[in-house]
Structure formats: structure tokens, C-alpha cells
mmCIF file of C-alpha atoms in Angstrom:
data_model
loop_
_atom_site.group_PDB
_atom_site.id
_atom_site.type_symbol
_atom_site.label_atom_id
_atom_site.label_comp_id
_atom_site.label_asym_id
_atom_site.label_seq_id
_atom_site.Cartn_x
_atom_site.Cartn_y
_atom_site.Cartn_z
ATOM 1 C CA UNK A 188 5.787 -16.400 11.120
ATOM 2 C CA UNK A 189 9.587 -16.097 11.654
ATOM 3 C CA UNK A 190 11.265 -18.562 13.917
ATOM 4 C CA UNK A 191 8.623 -18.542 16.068
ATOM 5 C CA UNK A 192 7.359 -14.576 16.122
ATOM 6 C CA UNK A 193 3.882 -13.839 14.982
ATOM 7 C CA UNK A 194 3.727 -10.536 13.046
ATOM 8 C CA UNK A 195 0.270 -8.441 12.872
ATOM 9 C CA UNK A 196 0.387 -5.270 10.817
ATOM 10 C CA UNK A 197 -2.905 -2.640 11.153
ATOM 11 C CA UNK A 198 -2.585 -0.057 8.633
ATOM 12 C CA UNK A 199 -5.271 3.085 7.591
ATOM 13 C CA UNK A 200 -7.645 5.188 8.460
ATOM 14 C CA UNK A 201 -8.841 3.388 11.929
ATOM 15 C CA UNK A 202 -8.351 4.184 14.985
ATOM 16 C CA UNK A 203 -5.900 2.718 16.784
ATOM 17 C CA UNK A 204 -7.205 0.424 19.857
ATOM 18 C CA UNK A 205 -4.605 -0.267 22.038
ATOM 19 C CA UNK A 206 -6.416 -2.626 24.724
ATOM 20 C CA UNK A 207 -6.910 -5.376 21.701
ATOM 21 C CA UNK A 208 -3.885 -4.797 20.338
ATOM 22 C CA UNK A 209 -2.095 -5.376 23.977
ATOM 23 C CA UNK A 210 -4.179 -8.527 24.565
ATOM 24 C CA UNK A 211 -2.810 -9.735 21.082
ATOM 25 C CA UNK A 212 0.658 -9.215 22.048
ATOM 26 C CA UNK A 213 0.902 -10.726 25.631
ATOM 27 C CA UNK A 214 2.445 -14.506 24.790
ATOM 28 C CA UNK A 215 2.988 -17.041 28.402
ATOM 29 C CA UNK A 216 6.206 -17.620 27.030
ATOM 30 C CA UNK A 217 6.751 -13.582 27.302
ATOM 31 C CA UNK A 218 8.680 -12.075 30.206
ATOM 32 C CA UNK A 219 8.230 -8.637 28.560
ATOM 33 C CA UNK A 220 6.430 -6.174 26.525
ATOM 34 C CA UNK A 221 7.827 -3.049 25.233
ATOM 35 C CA UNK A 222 5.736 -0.103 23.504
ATOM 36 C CA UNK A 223 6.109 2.686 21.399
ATOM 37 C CA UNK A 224 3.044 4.919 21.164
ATOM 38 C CA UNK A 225 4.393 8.540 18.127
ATOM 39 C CA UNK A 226 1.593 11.084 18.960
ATOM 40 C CA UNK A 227 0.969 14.006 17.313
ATOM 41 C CA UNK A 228 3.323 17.079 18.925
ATOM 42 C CA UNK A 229 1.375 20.303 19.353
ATOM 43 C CA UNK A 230 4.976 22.632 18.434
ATOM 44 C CA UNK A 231 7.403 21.499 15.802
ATOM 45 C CA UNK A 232 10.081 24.086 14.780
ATOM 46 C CA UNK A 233 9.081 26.952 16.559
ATOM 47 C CA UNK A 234 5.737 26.224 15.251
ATOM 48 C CA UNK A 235 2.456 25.663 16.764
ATOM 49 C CA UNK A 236 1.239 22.113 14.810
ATOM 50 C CA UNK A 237 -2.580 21.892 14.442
ATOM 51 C CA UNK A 238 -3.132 19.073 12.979
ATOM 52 C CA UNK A 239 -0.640 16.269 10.398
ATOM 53 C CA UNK A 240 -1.984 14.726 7.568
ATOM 54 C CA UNK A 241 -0.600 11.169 6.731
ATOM 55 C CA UNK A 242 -0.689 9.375 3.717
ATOM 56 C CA UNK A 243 1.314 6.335 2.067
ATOM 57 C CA UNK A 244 1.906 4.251 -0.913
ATOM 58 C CA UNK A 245 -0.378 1.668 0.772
ATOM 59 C CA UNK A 246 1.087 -1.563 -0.633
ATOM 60 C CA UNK A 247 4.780 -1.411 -0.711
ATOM 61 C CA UNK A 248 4.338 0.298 2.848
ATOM 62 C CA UNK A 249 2.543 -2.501 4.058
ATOM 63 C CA UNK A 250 5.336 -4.882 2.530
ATOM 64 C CA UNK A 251 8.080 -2.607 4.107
ATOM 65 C CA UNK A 252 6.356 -2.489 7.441
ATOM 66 C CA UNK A 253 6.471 -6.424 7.145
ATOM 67 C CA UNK A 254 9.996 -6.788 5.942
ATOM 68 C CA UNK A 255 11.255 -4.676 8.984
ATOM 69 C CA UNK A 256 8.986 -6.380 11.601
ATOM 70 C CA UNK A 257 10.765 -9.827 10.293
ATOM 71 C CA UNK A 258 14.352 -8.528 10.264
ATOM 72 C CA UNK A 259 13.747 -7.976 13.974
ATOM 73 C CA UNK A 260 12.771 -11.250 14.299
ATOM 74 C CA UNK A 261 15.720 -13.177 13.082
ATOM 75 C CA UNK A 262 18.078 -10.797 15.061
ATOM 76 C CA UNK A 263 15.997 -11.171 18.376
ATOM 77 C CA UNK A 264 14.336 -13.620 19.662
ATOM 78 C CA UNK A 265 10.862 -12.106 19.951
ATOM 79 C CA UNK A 266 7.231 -13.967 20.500
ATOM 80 C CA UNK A 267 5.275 -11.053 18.721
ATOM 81 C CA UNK A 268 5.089 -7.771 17.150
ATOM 82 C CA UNK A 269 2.071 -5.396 16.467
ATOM 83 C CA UNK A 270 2.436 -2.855 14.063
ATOM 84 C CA UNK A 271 -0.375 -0.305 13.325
ATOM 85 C CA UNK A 272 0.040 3.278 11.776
ATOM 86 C CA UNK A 273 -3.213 5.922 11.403
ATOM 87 C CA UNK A 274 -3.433 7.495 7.715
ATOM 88 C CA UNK A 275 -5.494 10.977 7.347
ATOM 89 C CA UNK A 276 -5.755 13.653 9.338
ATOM 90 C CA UNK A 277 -4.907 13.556 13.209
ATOM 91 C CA UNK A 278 -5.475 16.242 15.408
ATOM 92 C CA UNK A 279 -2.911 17.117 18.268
ATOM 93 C CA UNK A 280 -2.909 14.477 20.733
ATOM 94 C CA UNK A 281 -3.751 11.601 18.386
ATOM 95 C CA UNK A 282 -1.692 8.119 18.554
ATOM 96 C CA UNK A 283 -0.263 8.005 15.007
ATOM 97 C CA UNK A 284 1.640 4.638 15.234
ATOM 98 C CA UNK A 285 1.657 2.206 17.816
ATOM 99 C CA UNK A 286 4.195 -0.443 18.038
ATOM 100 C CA UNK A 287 4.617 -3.608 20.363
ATOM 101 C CA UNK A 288 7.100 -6.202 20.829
ATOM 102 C CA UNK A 289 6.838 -9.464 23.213
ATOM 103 C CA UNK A 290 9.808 -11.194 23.960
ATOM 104 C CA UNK A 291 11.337 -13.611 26.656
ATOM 105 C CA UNK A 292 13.454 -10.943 28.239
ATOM 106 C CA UNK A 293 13.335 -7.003 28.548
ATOM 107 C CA UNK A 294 16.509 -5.690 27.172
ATOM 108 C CA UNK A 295 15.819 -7.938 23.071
ATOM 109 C CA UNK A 296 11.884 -6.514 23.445
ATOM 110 C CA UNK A 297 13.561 -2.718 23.829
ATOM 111 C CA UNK A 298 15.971 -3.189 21.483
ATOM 112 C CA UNK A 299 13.406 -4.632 19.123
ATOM 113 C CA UNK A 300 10.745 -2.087 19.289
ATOM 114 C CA UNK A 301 13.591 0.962 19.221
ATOM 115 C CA UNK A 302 14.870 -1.066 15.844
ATOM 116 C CA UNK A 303 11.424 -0.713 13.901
ATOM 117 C CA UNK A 304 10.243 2.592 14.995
ATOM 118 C CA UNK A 305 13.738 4.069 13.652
ATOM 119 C CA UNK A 306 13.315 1.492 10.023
ATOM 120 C CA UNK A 307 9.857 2.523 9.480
ATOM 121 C CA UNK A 308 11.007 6.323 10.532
ATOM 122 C CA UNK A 309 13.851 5.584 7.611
ATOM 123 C CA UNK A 310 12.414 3.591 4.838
ATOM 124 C CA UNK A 311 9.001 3.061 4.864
ATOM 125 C CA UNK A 312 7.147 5.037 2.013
ATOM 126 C CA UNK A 313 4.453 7.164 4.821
ATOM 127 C CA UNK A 314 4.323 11.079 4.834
ATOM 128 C CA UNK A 315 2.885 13.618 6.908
ATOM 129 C CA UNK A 316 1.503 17.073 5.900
ATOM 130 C CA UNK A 317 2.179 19.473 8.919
ATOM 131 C CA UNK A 318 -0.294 22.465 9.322
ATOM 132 C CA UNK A 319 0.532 25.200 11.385
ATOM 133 C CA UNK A 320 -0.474 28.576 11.942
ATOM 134 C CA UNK A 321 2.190 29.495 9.241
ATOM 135 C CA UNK A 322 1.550 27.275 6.632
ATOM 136 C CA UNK A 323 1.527 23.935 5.731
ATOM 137 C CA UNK A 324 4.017 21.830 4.523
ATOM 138 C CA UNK A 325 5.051 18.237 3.796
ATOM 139 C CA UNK A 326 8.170 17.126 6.251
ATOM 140 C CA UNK A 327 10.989 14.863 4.645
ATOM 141 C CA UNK A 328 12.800 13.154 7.421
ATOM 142 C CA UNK A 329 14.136 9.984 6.285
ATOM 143 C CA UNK A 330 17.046 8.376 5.443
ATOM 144 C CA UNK A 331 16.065 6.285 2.721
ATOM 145 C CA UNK A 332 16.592 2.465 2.226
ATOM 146 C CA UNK A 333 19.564 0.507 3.776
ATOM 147 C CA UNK A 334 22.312 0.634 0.797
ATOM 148 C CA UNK A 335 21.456 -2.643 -0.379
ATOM 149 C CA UNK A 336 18.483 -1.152 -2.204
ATOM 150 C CA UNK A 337 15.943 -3.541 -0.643
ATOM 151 C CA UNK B 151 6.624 0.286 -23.676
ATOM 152 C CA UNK B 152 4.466 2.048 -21.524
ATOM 153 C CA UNK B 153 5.005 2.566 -17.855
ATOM 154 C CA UNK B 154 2.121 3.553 -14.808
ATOM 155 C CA UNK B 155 3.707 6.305 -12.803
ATOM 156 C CA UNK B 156 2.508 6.718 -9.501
ATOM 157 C CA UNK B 157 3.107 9.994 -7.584
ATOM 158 C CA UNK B 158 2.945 10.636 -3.367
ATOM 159 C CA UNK B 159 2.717 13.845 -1.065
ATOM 160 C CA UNK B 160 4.306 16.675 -2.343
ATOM 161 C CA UNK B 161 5.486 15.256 -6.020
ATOM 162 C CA UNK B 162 1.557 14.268 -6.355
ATOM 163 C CA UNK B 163 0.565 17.791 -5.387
ATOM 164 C CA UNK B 164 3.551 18.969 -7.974
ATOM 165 C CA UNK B 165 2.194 16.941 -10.936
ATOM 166 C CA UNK B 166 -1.414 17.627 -9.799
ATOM 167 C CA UNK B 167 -2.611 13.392 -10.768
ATOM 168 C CA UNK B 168 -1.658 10.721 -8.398
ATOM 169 C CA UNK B 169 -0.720 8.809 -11.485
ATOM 170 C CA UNK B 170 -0.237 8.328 -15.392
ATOM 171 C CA UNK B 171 1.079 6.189 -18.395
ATOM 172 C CA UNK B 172 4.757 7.353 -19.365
ATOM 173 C CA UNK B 173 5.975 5.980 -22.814
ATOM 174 C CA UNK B 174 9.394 4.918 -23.197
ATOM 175 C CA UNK B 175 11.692 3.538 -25.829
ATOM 176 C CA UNK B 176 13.006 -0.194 -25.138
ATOM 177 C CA UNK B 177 15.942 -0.185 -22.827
ATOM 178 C CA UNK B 178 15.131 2.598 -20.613
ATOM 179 C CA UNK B 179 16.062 2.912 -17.205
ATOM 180 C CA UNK B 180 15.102 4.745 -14.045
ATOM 181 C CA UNK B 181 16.764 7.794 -15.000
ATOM 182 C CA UNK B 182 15.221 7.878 -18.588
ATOM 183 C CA UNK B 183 11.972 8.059 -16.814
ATOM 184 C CA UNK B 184 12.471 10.484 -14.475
ATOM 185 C CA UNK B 185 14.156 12.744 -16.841
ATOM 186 C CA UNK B 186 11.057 12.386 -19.349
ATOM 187 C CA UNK B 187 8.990 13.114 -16.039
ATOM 188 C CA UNK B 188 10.568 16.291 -15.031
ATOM 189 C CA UNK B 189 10.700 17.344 -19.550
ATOM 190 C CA UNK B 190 6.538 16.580 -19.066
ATOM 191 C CA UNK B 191 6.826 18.336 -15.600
ATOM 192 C CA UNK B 192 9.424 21.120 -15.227
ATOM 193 C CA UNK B 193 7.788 21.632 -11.536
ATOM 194 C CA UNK B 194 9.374 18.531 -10.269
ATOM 195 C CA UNK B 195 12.167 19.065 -8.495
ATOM 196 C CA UNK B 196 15.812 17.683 -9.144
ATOM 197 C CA UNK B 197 18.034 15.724 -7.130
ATOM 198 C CA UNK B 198 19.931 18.934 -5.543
ATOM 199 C CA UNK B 199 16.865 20.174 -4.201
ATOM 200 C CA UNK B 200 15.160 17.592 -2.841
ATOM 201 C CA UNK B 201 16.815 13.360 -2.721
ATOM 202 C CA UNK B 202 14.518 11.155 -4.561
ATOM 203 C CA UNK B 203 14.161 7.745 -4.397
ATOM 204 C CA UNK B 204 13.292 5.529 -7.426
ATOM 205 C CA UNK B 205 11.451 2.361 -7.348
ATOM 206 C CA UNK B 206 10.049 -0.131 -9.642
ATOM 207 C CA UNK B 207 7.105 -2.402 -8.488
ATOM 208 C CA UNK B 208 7.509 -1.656 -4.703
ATOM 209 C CA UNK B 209 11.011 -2.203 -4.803
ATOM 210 C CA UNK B 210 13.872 0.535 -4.450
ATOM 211 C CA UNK B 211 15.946 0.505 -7.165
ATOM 212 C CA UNK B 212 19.078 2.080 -8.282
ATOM 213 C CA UNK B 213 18.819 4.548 -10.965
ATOM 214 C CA UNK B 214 20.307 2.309 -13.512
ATOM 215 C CA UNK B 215 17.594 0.049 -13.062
ATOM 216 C CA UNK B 216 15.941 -1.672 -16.510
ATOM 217 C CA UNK B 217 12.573 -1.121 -17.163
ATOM 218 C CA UNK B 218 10.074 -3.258 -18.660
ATOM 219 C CA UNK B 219 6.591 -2.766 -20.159
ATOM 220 C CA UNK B 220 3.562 -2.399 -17.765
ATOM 221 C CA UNK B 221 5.721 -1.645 -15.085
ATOM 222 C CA UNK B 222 4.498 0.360 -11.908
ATOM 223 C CA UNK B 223 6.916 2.800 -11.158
ATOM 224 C CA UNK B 224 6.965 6.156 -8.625
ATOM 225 C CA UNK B 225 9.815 8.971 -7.184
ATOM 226 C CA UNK B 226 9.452 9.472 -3.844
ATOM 227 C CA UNK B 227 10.911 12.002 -1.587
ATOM 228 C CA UNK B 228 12.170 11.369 1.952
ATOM 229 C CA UNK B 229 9.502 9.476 4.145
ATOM 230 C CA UNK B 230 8.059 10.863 7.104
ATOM 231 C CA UNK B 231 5.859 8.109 8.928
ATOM 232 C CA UNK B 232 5.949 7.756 12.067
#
């Protein structure tokens, strides 16, 4: 727990189940909670998807997912944040993360939730195998770790 | 000293193994490794064609990086999660 924030991280092959994970994040001393649901996009590139395959380095992914969900918390003051992200293979239409912050007041719980979506977009060691009716392929979209080398 | 190399996605498709041992003389770094790597694998890529990202018991690390015996170490390319 940092300053206050609990942290829950799901991560694997279950589905995702949104109802407990909302009743976890609601907090009385919460005036908001923001959400980010990343499906799986039927078209990417001029290309019809059928299905993306996800898979991780489990344990430093896990420890990534942590270290970004507590760098939100010490630069906004947040009551809790629910992590979880699907590994295998998700059809079209599938939830394949699903993030939630709680916080006091609207505009630190958007901020928040925009903050880890785009770290764990960036750093943290998941990849998805497209397939398409051309192919399939593995996609390489992020930046890498902040320049400090954590 | 010998080193467990883990491989992900596409360089574990590459290699065809989601892991071996790697022996390396005392005072090797990241680099060392990775260039023994792509010597034991000439399908890996290199750095022009695709960035890779060291790191040495699930930490990045620079390149320069020491290494010590027993050490877990893997490449990976650009992350897609999400």
C-alpha cells in the first residue's frame, strides 16, 4: 500500500470479471472511478484481425505492472487501482486489460488511469500475436523503459 | 559462468526454445551475451532491424551491464500489451 492506495494486480489466462473487480475498487472516501476497458479491434492496418494472442514474461511483468500502479500513487492521490490483463488467445470482442482507478476527485482518477494504460502500453514486457486473414504476425509497439533503466 | 537465457514472442519463435544455459568468460557483459547469442543464432535479429532491450533478473539494464554466474537473463523486443 502506497500512502494510502491499495493496489490489486489480476494477471493470466482468466477471464476478466468486471462486476468484482468494480465492487473492489469503489472506496467511501472515493468521489470517482475512472476505467479503461483495451478490447480486441476486429481491423488493424487495413487488416481484418481474427483473433490476438498474448503472452508475457510473467514475473517481471507482474513486478512492472506493480511498479507503475505505485508511481501513480505517489503522484496522485488515489484510494485504489485494479489492474488485470488476459494472456492467450482472445477472439474479437474480448476485454484484454481492464484498468480502474478510485480517487477523491475526477480529474487525478483520469489522469491516473490514462498514466498506466500508456506505462504498461510502453514498458511492460506483454506481446500480442495478431492473426489476420493475411498472416500473422507479432506487433512491437512500445517505447521501452523510462531512460533511467528501471 | 553460466547464464539461463530466457526468450519471448518472436525471438522465442526465432531460437525455437523458450530458454537455455549460455557460457561466458568472467567479466562479460550484456553485449558479450547477446553477441554469443546471435554467433549460436544467426536468425536473431540485430539492433538495426528490430530495438532490443536487455535485462538481467527482471531488471532493464544497459548494455554495459556486468554479469554474474546463474544469472537469468532475456532480449526482448518492443512490448505490445495492452
Amino acid at each position: 500500500m502506497i500512502v494510502g492506495c491499495n493496489i490489486k494486480i489480476l494477471f493470466g489466462l482468466q477471464e476478466i470479471d468486471s462486476d468484482n473487480l468494480i465492487a473492489y475498487i469503489k472506496d467511501d472516501t472515493a468521489g470517482a472511478v475512472v476505467g479503461f476497458e483495451g478490447t480486441v479491434r476486429n481491423e488493424n492496418a487495413a487488416c481484418t484481425v481474427r483473433s490476438l494472442t498474448y503472452e508475457a514474461y510473467e514475473p517481471m511483468a507482474r513486478e512492472q505492472i506493480q511498479a507503475v500502479c505505485e508511481e501513480a500513487a505517489t503522484r496522485w492521490n488515489l484510494k485504489k487501482i485494479a489492474v488485470q490483463h488476459r494472456l492467450g488467445k482472445l477472439a474479437v470482442g474480448d476485454t484484454a486489460v481492464l484498468i480502474l482507478v478510485s480517487a477523491p476527485h475526477r480529474r487525478e482518477a483520469f489522469q491516473a488511469c490514462a498514466f498506466i494504460i500508456d506505462e504498461i502500453k510502453g514498458r511492460v514486457p506483454i506481446w500480442k500475436r495478431e492473426e489476420t486473414e493475411k498472416g500473422s504476425r507479432w506487433l512491437h509497439e512500445g517505447t521501452g523503459p523510462p531512460a533511467t533503466g528501471t | 559462468m553460466i547464464l539461463n537465457v530466457l526468450y519471448f514472442a518472436d525471438l522465442r519463435e526465432l531460437v525455437g526454445a523458450p530458454d537455455e544455459a549460455l557460457e561466458c568468460s568472467a567479466g562479460a557483459t550484456m553485449a558479450d551475451a547477446w553477441q554469443a547469442l546471435r554467433t549460436r543464432h544467426p536468425s536473431l535479429p540485430d539492433e538495426q532491424t528490430l530495438p532490443i532491450l536487455p535485462v538481467l533478473n527482471r531488471r532493464y539494464v544497459s548494455w554495459s551491464e556486468p554479469l554474474a554466474d546463474g544469472a537469468e537473463i532475456t532480449f526482448l523486443t518492443p512490448v505490445s500489451g495492452g
